[in-house]
């Protein structure tokens, strides 16, 4: 699959497509390095979706920092305790965090305590100018949909597409490929 993707990129370049308009999303940094080493010219982007979106978000907020997962969970625990929401299961809090945006997009509502935790968490993250790993995708999608972030994407190629989450696919479909 990767070999085919590399051949496709090189073919597009050979056909006269502007290399800066070719974006290749990989599942791993290792995959990105392999592709970079085998294409004829530097293209618009080669790397993971998280890395691409984080770079785009940093253009909007230069002070933005990626909060490590453990710190994000600690913040969630502290805030859950503050509002007397169950805090014993780190796994449950982490799962709750991962599902906020997808539940919202599906029209599902959070219960009152979960909604309060979400609000507190997001406002704390904003105040600290931080984003967590899951938030990169959420904010990235919002930025793409609002037209605030992206690039001159004319050709979007995705390595290991079968490993993409529903949110990843939604992001790919929202990217303004011309």
Short mmCIF file of N, CA and C in Angstrom, two decimals:
data_model
loop_
_atom_site.label_atom_id
_atom_site.label_comp_id
_atom_site.label_asym_id
_atom_site.label_seq_id
_atom_site.Cartn_x
_atom_site.Cartn_y
_atom_site.Cartn_z
N UNK A 1 0.83 -1.20 0.00
CA UNK A 1 0.00 0.00 0.00
C UNK A 1 0.86 1.26 0.00
N UNK A 2 1.87 1.27 0.85
CA UNK A 2 2.74 2.45 0.93
C UNK A 2 3.49 2.65 -0.38
N UNK A 3 3.94 1.56 -0.97
CA UNK A 3 4.66 1.64 -2.25
C UNK A 3 3.76 2.25 -3.32
N UNK A 4 2.49 1.86 -3.34
CA UNK A 4 1.53 2.40 -4.30
C UNK A 4 1.32 3.89 -4.06
N UNK A 5 1.22 4.27 -2.80
CA UNK A 5 1.04 5.68 -2.45
C UNK A 5 2.23 6.51 -2.92
N UNK A 6 3.43 6.02 -2.69
CA UNK A 6 4.64 6.71 -3.13
C UNK A 6 4.65 6.84 -4.65
N UNK A 7 4.29 5.78 -5.34
CA UNK A 7 4.23 5.82 -6.80
C UNK A 7 3.20 6.85 -7.27
N UNK A 8 2.09 6.94 -6.58
CA UNK A 8 1.05 7.91 -6.94
C UNK A 8 1.56 9.34 -6.75
N UNK A 9 2.23 9.60 -5.65
CA UNK A 9 2.78 10.94 -5.40
C UNK A 9 3.79 11.30 -6.49
N UNK A 10 4.71 10.39 -6.77
CA UNK A 10 5.72 10.65 -7.81
C UNK A 10 5.08 10.84 -9.18
N UNK A 11 4.03 10.08 -9.47
CA UNK A 11 3.32 10.22 -10.74
C UNK A 11 2.68 11.61 -10.85
N UNK A 12 2.03 12.05 -9.77
CA UNK A 12 1.41 13.38 -9.78
C UNK A 12 2.45 14.46 -10.04
N UNK A 13 3.60 14.33 -9.41
CA UNK A 13 4.67 15.32 -9.60
C UNK A 13 5.18 15.26 -11.04
N UNK A 14 5.38 14.04 -11.56
CA UNK A 14 5.84 13.88 -12.94
C UNK A 14 4.84 14.45 -13.94
N UNK A 15 3.55 14.44 -13.59
CA UNK A 15 2.50 14.97 -14.47
C UNK A 15 2.38 16.49 -14.37
N UNK A 16 3.20 17.11 -13.53
CA UNK A 16 3.21 18.56 -13.45
C UNK A 16 2.38 19.16 -12.32
N UNK A 17 1.84 18.32 -11.44
CA UNK A 17 1.09 18.83 -10.30
C UNK A 17 2.05 19.56 -9.36
N UNK A 18 1.64 20.71 -8.87
CA UNK A 18 2.45 21.46 -7.91
C UNK A 18 2.65 20.59 -6.67
N UNK A 19 3.90 20.24 -6.33
CA UNK A 19 4.15 19.37 -5.17
C UNK A 19 3.59 19.94 -3.86
N UNK A 20 3.53 21.26 -3.74
CA UNK A 20 3.02 21.87 -2.51
C UNK A 20 1.53 21.63 -2.31
N UNK A 21 0.83 21.20 -3.37
CA UNK A 21 -0.60 20.96 -3.26
C UNK A 21 -0.91 19.49 -2.93
N UNK A 22 0.13 18.69 -2.75
CA UNK A 22 -0.04 17.27 -2.42
C UNK A 22 0.19 17.08 -0.93
N UNK A 23 -0.80 16.54 -0.25
CA UNK A 23 -0.71 16.27 1.18
C UNK A 23 -0.85 14.77 1.39
N UNK A 24 0.03 14.22 2.21
CA UNK A 24 -0.01 12.79 2.50
C UNK A 24 -0.07 12.60 4.01
N UNK A 25 -1.14 12.00 4.47
CA UNK A 25 -1.33 11.73 5.89
C UNK A 25 -0.93 10.27 6.14
N UNK A 26 -0.09 10.09 7.16
CA UNK A 26 0.37 8.75 7.51
C UNK A 26 -0.14 8.39 8.90
N UNK A 27 -0.11 7.13 9.21
CA UNK A 27 -0.57 6.68 10.52
C UNK A 27 0.53 6.84 11.57
N UNK A 28 1.79 6.76 11.14
CA UNK A 28 2.92 6.86 12.07
C UNK A 28 3.99 7.80 11.53
N UNK A 29 4.83 8.27 12.41
CA UNK A 29 5.98 9.09 11.99
C UNK A 29 6.95 8.26 11.17
N UNK A 30 7.07 6.99 11.49
CA UNK A 30 7.94 6.10 10.74
C UNK A 30 7.46 5.99 9.28
N UNK A 31 6.15 5.87 9.11
CA UNK A 31 5.58 5.82 7.76
C UNK A 31 5.86 7.11 7.00
N UNK A 32 5.77 8.24 7.70
CA UNK A 32 6.04 9.53 7.07
C UNK A 32 7.49 9.61 6.62
N UNK A 33 8.41 9.14 7.46
CA UNK A 33 9.83 9.17 7.09
C UNK A 33 10.13 8.29 5.89
N UNK A 34 9.47 7.15 5.82
CA UNK A 34 9.65 6.26 4.67
C UNK A 34 9.19 6.94 3.39
N UNK A 35 8.03 7.55 3.44
CA UNK A 35 7.48 8.22 2.26
C UNK A 35 8.37 9.40 1.86
N UNK A 36 8.77 10.22 2.83
CA UNK A 36 9.63 11.37 2.53
C UNK A 36 10.91 10.94 1.83
N UNK A 37 11.46 9.81 2.25
CA UNK A 37 12.74 9.36 1.69
C UNK A 37 12.60 8.81 0.27
N UNK A 38 11.37 8.50 -0.13
CA UNK A 38 11.18 7.84 -1.43
C UNK A 38 10.45 8.68 -2.47
N UNK A 39 10.11 9.91 -2.15
CA UNK A 39 9.45 10.73 -3.17
C UNK A 39 10.47 11.66 -3.83
N UNK A 40 10.13 12.07 -5.05
CA UNK A 40 11.07 12.84 -5.86
C UNK A 40 11.30 14.26 -5.39
N UNK A 41 10.30 14.89 -4.80
CA UNK A 41 10.40 16.28 -4.37
C UNK A 41 9.68 16.45 -3.05
N UNK A 42 9.97 17.56 -2.39
CA UNK A 42 9.26 17.89 -1.16
C UNK A 42 7.83 18.28 -1.53
N UNK A 43 6.86 17.70 -0.81
CA UNK A 43 5.46 18.01 -1.09
C UNK A 43 4.89 18.88 0.03
N UNK A 44 3.63 19.27 -0.12
CA UNK A 44 2.98 20.17 0.84
C UNK A 44 3.06 19.68 2.27
N UNK A 45 2.81 18.39 2.47
CA UNK A 45 2.88 17.84 3.83
C UNK A 45 2.95 16.33 3.76
N UNK A 46 3.81 15.76 4.60
CA UNK A 46 3.85 14.32 4.84
C UNK A 46 3.99 14.13 6.34
N UNK A 47 3.04 13.46 6.97
CA UNK A 47 3.11 13.21 8.40
C UNK A 47 1.77 12.77 8.94
N UNK A 48 1.69 12.68 10.25
CA UNK A 48 0.46 12.22 10.88
C UNK A 48 -0.60 13.32 10.87
N UNK A 49 -1.84 12.91 11.01
CA UNK A 49 -2.94 13.86 11.06
C UNK A 49 -2.82 14.76 12.29
N UNK A 50 -2.48 14.18 13.42
CA UNK A 50 -2.32 14.97 14.64
C UNK A 50 -1.24 16.04 14.45
N UNK A 51 -0.11 15.66 13.87
CA UNK A 51 0.98 16.60 13.65
C UNK A 51 0.56 17.72 12.70
N UNK A 52 -0.10 17.37 11.62
CA UNK A 52 -0.57 18.37 10.66
C UNK A 52 -1.50 19.37 11.33
N UNK A 53 -2.50 18.84 12.04
CA UNK A 53 -3.48 19.73 12.66
C UNK A 53 -2.86 20.57 13.78
N UNK A 54 -1.94 19.98 14.55
CA UNK A 54 -1.30 20.75 15.60
C UNK A 54 -0.50 21.92 15.01
N UNK A 55 0.20 21.67 13.92
CA UNK A 55 0.94 22.75 13.25
C UNK A 55 0.00 23.85 12.77
N UNK A 56 -1.14 23.44 12.23
CA UNK A 56 -2.11 24.42 11.76
C UNK A 56 -2.68 25.22 12.93
N UNK A 57 -2.97 24.54 14.04
CA UNK A 57 -3.50 25.22 15.21
C UNK A 57 -2.48 26.19 15.80
N UNK A 58 -1.20 25.81 15.76
CA UNK A 58 -0.13 26.68 16.27
C UNK A 58 -0.05 27.97 15.45
N UNK A 59 -0.42 27.93 14.19
CA UNK A 59 -0.42 29.15 13.39
C UNK A 59 -1.48 30.12 13.89
N UNK A 60 -2.55 29.59 14.47
CA UNK A 60 -3.63 30.42 15.01
C UNK A 60 -3.30 30.91 16.42
N UNK A 61 -2.57 30.09 17.18
CA UNK A 61 -2.21 30.42 18.56
C UNK A 61 -0.78 29.98 18.78
N UNK A 62 0.15 30.91 18.60
CA UNK A 62 1.57 30.56 18.64
C UNK A 62 2.01 30.00 19.98
N UNK A 63 1.32 30.32 21.06
CA UNK A 63 1.69 29.84 22.40
C UNK A 63 1.09 28.49 22.74
N UNK A 64 0.33 27.92 21.81
CA UNK A 64 -0.35 26.65 22.07
C UNK A 64 0.65 25.56 22.43
N UNK A 65 0.31 24.79 23.47
CA UNK A 65 1.17 23.72 23.95
C UNK A 65 0.35 22.43 23.99
N UNK A 66 0.98 21.34 23.62
CA UNK A 66 0.35 20.03 23.73
C UNK A 66 0.51 19.53 25.16
N UNK A 67 -0.60 19.37 25.86
CA UNK A 67 -0.58 18.88 27.23
C UNK A 67 -0.43 17.36 27.19
N UNK A 68 0.58 16.82 27.88
CA UNK A 68 0.75 15.37 27.91
C UNK A 68 -0.51 14.67 28.43
N UNK A 69 -0.76 13.49 27.92
CA UNK A 69 -1.96 12.72 28.26
C UNK A 69 -2.13 12.56 29.77
N UNK A 70 -1.06 12.24 30.48
CA UNK A 70 -1.16 12.06 31.94
C UNK A 70 -1.60 13.35 32.63
N UNK A 71 -1.08 14.48 32.15
CA UNK A 71 -1.47 15.77 32.74
C UNK A 71 -2.93 16.10 32.44
N UNK A 72 -3.38 15.76 31.24
CA UNK A 72 -4.78 15.99 30.88
C UNK A 72 -5.70 15.15 31.76
N UNK A 73 -5.32 13.91 32.00
CA UNK A 73 -6.12 13.03 32.87
C UNK A 73 -6.10 13.55 34.31
N UNK A 74 -4.94 14.02 34.77
CA UNK A 74 -4.86 14.59 36.12
C UNK A 74 -5.78 15.80 36.25
N UNK A 75 -5.81 16.65 35.23
CA UNK A 75 -6.70 17.80 35.24
C UNK A 75 -8.15 17.34 35.27
N UNK A 76 -8.49 16.35 34.46
CA UNK A 76 -9.85 15.81 34.46
C UNK A 76 -10.23 15.29 35.85
N UNK A 77 -9.32 14.55 36.48
CA UNK A 77 -9.58 14.00 37.82
C UNK A 77 -9.82 15.12 38.83
N UNK A 78 -8.95 16.12 38.79
CA UNK A 78 -9.06 17.24 39.74
C UNK A 78 -10.39 17.97 39.55
N UNK A 79 -10.76 18.22 38.31
CA UNK A 79 -12.02 18.92 38.04
C UNK A 79 -13.23 18.07 38.40
N UNK A 80 -13.15 16.77 38.13
CA UNK A 80 -14.26 15.86 38.48
C UNK A 80 -14.46 15.84 39.99
N UNK A 81 -13.35 15.81 40.72
CA UNK A 81 -13.43 15.82 42.18
C UNK A 81 -14.03 17.14 42.66
N UNK A 82 -13.63 18.22 42.03
CA UNK A 82 -14.10 19.56 42.39
C UNK A 82 -15.62 19.68 42.28
N UNK A 83 -16.22 19.00 41.29
CA UNK A 83 -17.68 19.08 41.10
C UNK A 83 -18.40 17.83 41.61
N UNK A 84 -17.67 17.03 42.38
CA UNK A 84 -18.23 15.80 42.98
C UNK A 84 -18.75 14.81 41.96
N UNK A 85 -18.04 14.69 40.86
CA UNK A 85 -18.36 13.69 39.84
C UNK A 85 -17.44 12.49 40.09
N UNK A 86 -17.90 11.29 39.85
CA UNK A 86 -17.09 10.09 40.12
C UNK A 86 -15.67 10.26 39.58
N UNK A 87 -14.72 9.84 40.37
CA UNK A 87 -13.33 10.04 39.97
C UNK A 87 -12.48 8.79 40.11
N UNK A 88 -13.05 7.70 40.51
CA UNK A 88 -12.23 6.52 40.79
C UNK A 88 -11.63 5.88 39.55
N UNK A 89 -12.28 6.01 38.42
CA UNK A 89 -11.80 5.32 37.23
C UNK A 89 -11.17 6.28 36.23
N UNK A 90 -9.87 6.22 36.15
CA UNK A 90 -9.15 7.01 35.16
C UNK A 90 -9.58 6.59 33.77
N UNK A 91 -9.82 5.30 33.59
CA UNK A 91 -10.23 4.78 32.28
C UNK A 91 -11.57 5.40 31.86
N UNK A 92 -12.52 5.49 32.80
CA UNK A 92 -13.83 6.07 32.48
C UNK A 92 -13.71 7.55 32.13
N UNK A 93 -12.88 8.28 32.88
CA UNK A 93 -12.68 9.70 32.59
C UNK A 93 -12.04 9.88 31.22
N UNK A 94 -11.07 9.05 30.93
CA UNK A 94 -10.39 9.13 29.64
C UNK A 94 -11.35 8.81 28.50
N UNK A 95 -12.16 7.80 28.67
CA UNK A 95 -13.15 7.43 27.66
C UNK A 95 -14.19 8.53 27.48
N UNK A 96 -14.61 9.12 28.58
CA UNK A 96 -15.56 10.22 28.52
C UNK A 96 -14.97 11.36 27.71
N UNK A 97 -13.71 11.70 27.96
CA UNK A 97 -13.05 12.78 27.22
C UNK A 97 -13.01 12.48 25.73
N UNK A 98 -12.72 11.24 25.39
CA UNK A 98 -12.61 10.87 23.97
C UNK A 98 -13.94 10.94 23.23
N UNK A 99 -15.03 10.81 23.96
CA UNK A 99 -16.33 10.73 23.29
C UNK A 99 -17.10 12.05 23.28
N UNK A 100 -16.62 13.08 23.96
CA UNK A 100 -17.37 14.34 24.01
C UNK A 100 -17.76 14.85 22.64
N UNK A 101 -16.79 15.04 21.79
CA UNK A 101 -17.10 15.67 20.50
C UNK A 101 -17.92 14.76 19.59
N UNK A 102 -17.63 13.46 19.60
CA UNK A 102 -18.40 12.57 18.72
C UNK A 102 -19.85 12.48 19.18
N UNK A 103 -20.07 12.46 20.48
CA UNK A 103 -21.44 12.44 20.99
C UNK A 103 -22.17 13.73 20.63
N UNK A 104 -21.45 14.84 20.72
CA UNK A 104 -22.05 16.12 20.37
C UNK A 104 -22.42 16.17 18.89
N UNK A 105 -21.51 15.68 18.02
CA UNK A 105 -21.79 15.68 16.58
C UNK A 105 -22.96 14.77 16.23
N UNK A 106 -23.17 13.73 17.02
CA UNK A 106 -24.28 12.81 16.77
C UNK A 106 -25.59 13.32 17.37
N UNK A 107 -25.53 14.46 18.04
CA UNK A 107 -26.73 15.02 18.65
C UNK A 107 -27.05 14.43 20.00
N UNK A 108 -26.15 13.63 20.55
CA UNK A 108 -26.37 13.05 21.88
C UNK A 108 -25.98 14.08 22.92
N UNK A 109 -26.71 14.12 23.99
CA UNK A 109 -26.37 15.08 25.04
C UNK A 109 -25.65 14.38 26.18
N UNK A 110 -24.81 15.15 26.84
CA UNK A 110 -24.11 14.66 28.02
C UNK A 110 -25.02 14.89 29.22
N UNK A 111 -24.86 14.05 30.25
CA UNK A 111 -25.64 14.35 31.44
C UNK A 111 -25.06 15.61 32.09
N UNK A 112 -25.76 16.13 33.04
CA UNK A 112 -25.42 17.44 33.62
C UNK A 112 -23.98 17.48 34.17
N UNK A 113 -23.60 16.45 34.90
CA UNK A 113 -22.26 16.40 35.48
C UNK A 113 -21.18 16.31 34.42
N UNK A 114 -21.41 15.48 33.41
CA UNK A 114 -20.44 15.34 32.31
C UNK A 114 -20.31 16.66 31.55
N UNK A 115 -21.42 17.32 31.32
CA UNK A 115 -21.39 18.59 30.60
C UNK A 115 -20.63 19.65 31.40
N UNK A 116 -20.83 19.66 32.70
CA UNK A 116 -20.11 20.60 33.57
C UNK A 116 -18.61 20.29 33.54
N UNK A 117 -18.26 19.02 33.63
CA UNK A 117 -16.85 18.62 33.57
C UNK A 117 -16.23 19.04 32.24
N UNK A 118 -16.96 18.81 31.16
CA UNK A 118 -16.47 19.19 29.83
C UNK A 118 -16.21 20.69 29.76
N UNK A 119 -17.16 21.48 30.23
CA UNK A 119 -17.01 22.93 30.22
C UNK A 119 -15.80 23.38 31.02
N UNK A 120 -15.66 22.84 32.23
CA UNK A 120 -14.53 23.20 33.07
C UNK A 120 -13.21 22.79 32.43
N UNK A 121 -13.17 21.60 31.90
CA UNK A 121 -11.94 21.09 31.28
C UNK A 121 -11.53 21.98 30.10
N UNK A 122 -12.48 22.25 29.21
CA UNK A 122 -12.17 23.05 28.02
C UNK A 122 -11.78 24.48 28.39
N UNK A 123 -12.44 25.06 29.38
CA UNK A 123 -12.08 26.43 29.77
C UNK A 123 -10.71 26.47 30.44
N UNK A 124 -10.38 25.45 31.23
CA UNK A 124 -9.04 25.37 31.82
C UNK A 124 -7.98 25.20 30.75
N UNK A 125 -8.24 24.35 29.78
CA UNK A 125 -7.28 24.13 28.70
C UNK A 125 -7.08 25.42 27.91
N UNK A 126 -8.16 26.13 27.64
CA UNK A 126 -8.06 27.38 26.90
C UNK A 126 -7.26 28.42 27.70
N UNK A 127 -7.53 28.51 28.99
CA UNK A 127 -6.82 29.47 29.83
C UNK A 127 -5.32 29.17 29.87
N UNK A 128 -4.97 27.90 29.82
CA UNK A 128 -3.55 27.50 29.85
C UNK A 128 -2.93 27.51 28.45
N UNK A 129 -3.74 27.79 27.42
CA UNK A 129 -3.32 27.73 26.02
C UNK A 129 -2.75 26.35 25.70
N UNK A 130 -3.52 25.34 26.12
CA UNK A 130 -3.12 23.95 25.92
C UNK A 130 -4.18 23.22 25.11
N UNK A 131 -3.75 22.16 24.51
CA UNK A 131 -4.64 21.24 23.85
C UNK A 131 -4.15 19.84 24.18
N UNK A 132 -5.06 18.92 24.38
CA UNK A 132 -4.65 17.53 24.61
C UNK A 132 -4.70 16.79 23.28
N UNK A 133 -4.22 15.57 23.29
CA UNK A 133 -4.10 14.79 22.06
C UNK A 133 -5.44 14.66 21.34
N UNK A 134 -6.50 14.35 22.09
CA UNK A 134 -7.83 14.23 21.49
C UNK A 134 -8.34 15.58 21.00
N UNK A 135 -8.00 16.62 21.72
CA UNK A 135 -8.45 17.96 21.35
C UNK A 135 -7.88 18.45 20.04
N UNK A 136 -6.71 17.95 19.67
CA UNK A 136 -6.11 18.35 18.39
C UNK A 136 -7.07 18.05 17.26
N UNK A 137 -7.66 16.87 17.26
CA UNK A 137 -8.60 16.49 16.20
C UNK A 137 -9.88 17.32 16.28
N UNK A 138 -10.39 17.51 17.49
CA UNK A 138 -11.63 18.28 17.67
C UNK A 138 -11.45 19.71 17.17
N UNK A 139 -10.40 20.37 17.65
CA UNK A 139 -10.16 21.76 17.24
C UNK A 139 -9.75 21.85 15.78
N UNK A 140 -9.01 20.85 15.32
CA UNK A 140 -8.61 20.83 13.91
C UNK A 140 -9.81 20.76 12.99
N UNK A 141 -10.76 19.89 13.30
CA UNK A 141 -11.98 19.79 12.49
C UNK A 141 -12.74 21.11 12.51
N UNK A 142 -12.88 21.69 13.68
CA UNK A 142 -13.58 22.99 13.78
C UNK A 142 -12.88 24.05 12.95
N UNK A 143 -11.55 24.06 13.01
CA UNK A 143 -10.78 25.03 12.24
C UNK A 143 -10.93 24.85 10.74
N UNK A 144 -10.95 23.60 10.31
CA UNK A 144 -11.12 23.32 8.88
C UNK A 144 -12.53 23.73 8.44
N UNK A 145 -13.53 23.35 9.23
CA UNK A 145 -14.92 23.67 8.87
C UNK A 145 -15.17 25.18 8.83
N UNK A 146 -14.47 25.92 9.70
CA UNK A 146 -14.65 27.38 9.72
C UNK A 146 -13.78 28.08 8.68
N UNK A 147 -12.91 27.32 8.02
CA UNK A 147 -12.04 27.89 7.00
C UNK A 147 -10.81 28.58 7.57
N UNK A 148 -10.58 28.43 8.88
CA UNK A 148 -9.44 29.09 9.51
C UNK A 148 -8.13 28.35 9.28
N UNK A 149 -8.20 27.04 9.12
CA UNK A 149 -6.96 26.29 8.91
C UNK A 149 -7.09 25.33 7.74
N UNK A 150 -6.03 25.09 7.13
CA UNK A 150 -5.81 24.05 6.13
C UNK A 150 -4.66 24.48 5.27
N UNK A 151 -4.78 24.30 4.01
CA UNK A 151 -3.72 24.67 3.10
C UNK A 151 -4.25 24.51 1.70
N UNK A 152 -3.40 24.65 0.75
CA UNK A 152 -3.81 24.48 -0.64
C UNK A 152 -3.77 23.00 -1.00
N UNK A 153 -4.69 22.26 -0.43
CA UNK A 153 -4.74 20.82 -0.65
C UNK A 153 -5.50 20.55 -1.94
N UNK A 154 -4.81 20.01 -2.92
CA UNK A 154 -5.50 19.60 -4.14
C UNK A 154 -5.53 18.09 -4.25
N UNK A 155 -4.55 17.46 -3.61
CA UNK A 155 -4.48 15.99 -3.63
C UNK A 155 -4.19 15.52 -2.21
N UNK A 156 -5.15 14.83 -1.62
CA UNK A 156 -5.00 14.29 -0.27
C UNK A 156 -4.88 12.78 -0.37
N UNK A 157 -3.75 12.26 0.08
CA UNK A 157 -3.52 10.83 0.07
C UNK A 157 -3.33 10.37 1.51
N UNK A 158 -3.94 9.25 1.86
CA UNK A 158 -3.90 8.76 3.23
C UNK A 158 -3.34 7.35 3.25
N UNK A 159 -2.21 7.20 3.93
CA UNK A 159 -1.60 5.88 4.11
C UNK A 159 -2.30 5.18 5.27
N UNK A 160 -2.52 3.90 5.15
CA UNK A 160 -3.19 3.11 6.20
C UNK A 160 -4.59 3.66 6.52
N UNK A 161 -5.31 4.02 5.47
CA UNK A 161 -6.65 4.60 5.65
C UNK A 161 -7.55 3.70 6.48
N UNK A 162 -7.38 2.40 6.37
CA UNK A 162 -8.25 1.47 7.09
C UNK A 162 -8.12 1.63 8.60
N UNK A 163 -7.06 2.26 9.07
CA UNK A 163 -6.87 2.49 10.50
C UNK A 163 -7.46 3.82 10.96
N UNK A 164 -8.07 4.57 10.06
CA UNK A 164 -8.63 5.87 10.39
C UNK A 164 -9.89 5.72 11.24
N UNK A 165 -10.03 6.61 12.21
CA UNK A 165 -11.24 6.63 13.03
C UNK A 165 -12.33 7.39 12.26
N UNK A 166 -13.54 7.34 12.78
CA UNK A 166 -14.64 8.09 12.16
C UNK A 166 -14.31 9.58 12.13
N UNK A 167 -13.71 10.09 13.21
CA UNK A 167 -13.35 11.50 13.27
C UNK A 167 -12.27 11.83 12.23
N UNK A 168 -11.29 10.94 12.07
CA UNK A 168 -10.26 11.15 11.04
C UNK A 168 -10.91 11.30 9.67
N UNK A 169 -11.83 10.39 9.36
CA UNK A 169 -12.50 10.42 8.06
C UNK A 169 -13.30 11.71 7.89
N UNK A 170 -13.95 12.13 8.95
CA UNK A 170 -14.70 13.39 8.89
C UNK A 170 -13.76 14.56 8.59
N UNK A 171 -12.59 14.53 9.17
CA UNK A 171 -11.59 15.58 8.92
C UNK A 171 -11.15 15.52 7.46
N UNK A 172 -10.83 14.33 6.96
CA UNK A 172 -10.40 14.21 5.56
C UNK A 172 -11.48 14.75 4.62
N UNK A 173 -12.73 14.40 4.91
CA UNK A 173 -13.82 14.84 4.04
C UNK A 173 -14.06 16.34 4.14
N UNK A 174 -13.67 16.96 5.23
CA UNK A 174 -13.85 18.40 5.41
C UNK A 174 -12.71 19.22 4.83
N UNK A 175 -11.59 18.58 4.55
CA UNK A 175 -10.45 19.33 4.01
C UNK A 175 -10.81 19.85 2.63
N UNK A 176 -10.51 21.12 2.39
CA UNK A 176 -10.92 21.74 1.13
C UNK A 176 -10.03 21.36 -0.05
N UNK A 177 -10.17 20.13 -0.50
CA UNK A 177 -9.42 19.67 -1.67
C UNK A 177 -10.07 20.30 -2.90
N UNK A 178 -9.24 20.88 -3.74
CA UNK A 178 -9.79 21.56 -4.91
C UNK A 178 -9.61 20.74 -6.16
#
